[in-house]
């Protein structure tokens, strides 16, 4: 059967077996190996991707069921060379050890921050509760997500301050303070 879906903003069409799981479609057919295949029973969460903006365990979704939908994988988090703040947070706070659970954790964390930009530790732990990490004890993962939340809040505040300063005439079009230009 033929399936067409949009993966990381690129429309793809492939001939597949009807029983092919989305995790295997992404890894084996498209070569997107960032999505990991773990337990094959939906218990570990290493295979989390987004289907139409919602985190799903791709080992429980047939590729054919994703036809006509939007799929986002961990490879689709970065914008060009710019890492997503969640990816940056995992680097800064050592939110990974072996790295096997990391892609699924990042996809879940990004979905959480998109819905709740300032989650508490309890809310983060609840969001990732469907995923297993056997290395970190979760403390560094929680710190990584908090780091991303704070980084995004600081970036948003900087944009707001710059916009307000520009509107007030305090910054010229080149980004320089108005008094430096005068």
mmCIF file of N, CA and C in Angstrom, residues 5 39 48 64 73-74 83 85 88 122 128-129 141:
data_model
loop_
_atom_site.group_PDB
_atom_site.id
_atom_site.type_symbol
_atom_site.label_atom_id
_atom_site.label_comp_id
_atom_site.label_asym_id
_atom_site.label_seq_id
_atom_site.Cartn_x
_atom_site.Cartn_y
_atom_site.Cartn_z
ATOM 1 N N UNK A 5 2.588 11.142 4.101
ATOM 2 C CA UNK A 5 2.476 11.927 5.334
ATOM 3 C C UNK A 5 3.529 13.019 5.283
ATOM 4 N N UNK A 39 11.080 -1.142 23.749
ATOM 5 C CA UNK A 39 10.410 -2.320 24.310
ATOM 6 C C UNK A 39 9.424 -2.978 23.361
ATOM 7 N N UNK A 48 8.782 7.979 21.299
ATOM 8 C CA UNK A 48 7.808 9.069 21.216
ATOM 9 C C UNK A 48 8.143 10.020 20.074
ATOM 10 N N UNK A 64 0.547 3.315 8.269
ATOM 11 C CA UNK A 64 -0.628 3.621 7.446
ATOM 12 C C UNK A 64 -1.593 4.556 8.174
ATOM 13 N N UNK A 73 9.682 14.311 14.443
ATOM 14 C CA UNK A 73 10.632 13.483 15.175
ATOM 15 C C UNK A 73 11.648 14.389 15.867
ATOM 16 N N UNK A 74 12.522 13.802 16.650
ATOM 17 C CA UNK A 74 13.543 14.572 17.342
ATOM 18 C C UNK A 74 14.423 15.321 16.339
ATOM 19 N N UNK A 83 19.647 24.690 17.861
ATOM 20 C CA UNK A 83 19.012 23.663 18.673
ATOM 21 C C UNK A 83 17.776 24.215 19.369
ATOM 22 N N UNK A 85 15.524 24.788 22.589
ATOM 23 C CA UNK A 85 15.944 24.946 23.984
ATOM 24 C C UNK A 85 15.906 23.644 24.783
ATOM 25 N N UNK A 88 19.116 21.938 23.943
ATOM 26 C CA UNK A 88 20.182 22.684 24.618
ATOM 27 C C UNK A 88 20.178 22.378 26.120
ATOM 28 N N UNK A 122 6.998 18.800 39.703
ATOM 29 C CA UNK A 122 5.951 17.774 39.740
ATOM 30 C C UNK A 122 5.284 17.622 38.376
ATOM 31 N N UNK A 128 6.636 13.160 32.020
ATOM 32 C CA UNK A 128 7.559 12.118 31.547
ATOM 33 C C UNK A 128 7.308 10.769 32.211
ATOM 34 N N UNK A 129 6.238 10.659 32.977
ATOM 35 C CA UNK A 129 5.981 9.433 33.734
ATOM 36 C C UNK A 129 5.721 8.213 32.853
ATOM 37 N N UNK A 141 17.105 15.030 34.040
ATOM 38 C CA UNK A 141 16.102 15.257 32.998
ATOM 39 C C UNK A 141 15.177 16.390 33.421
#
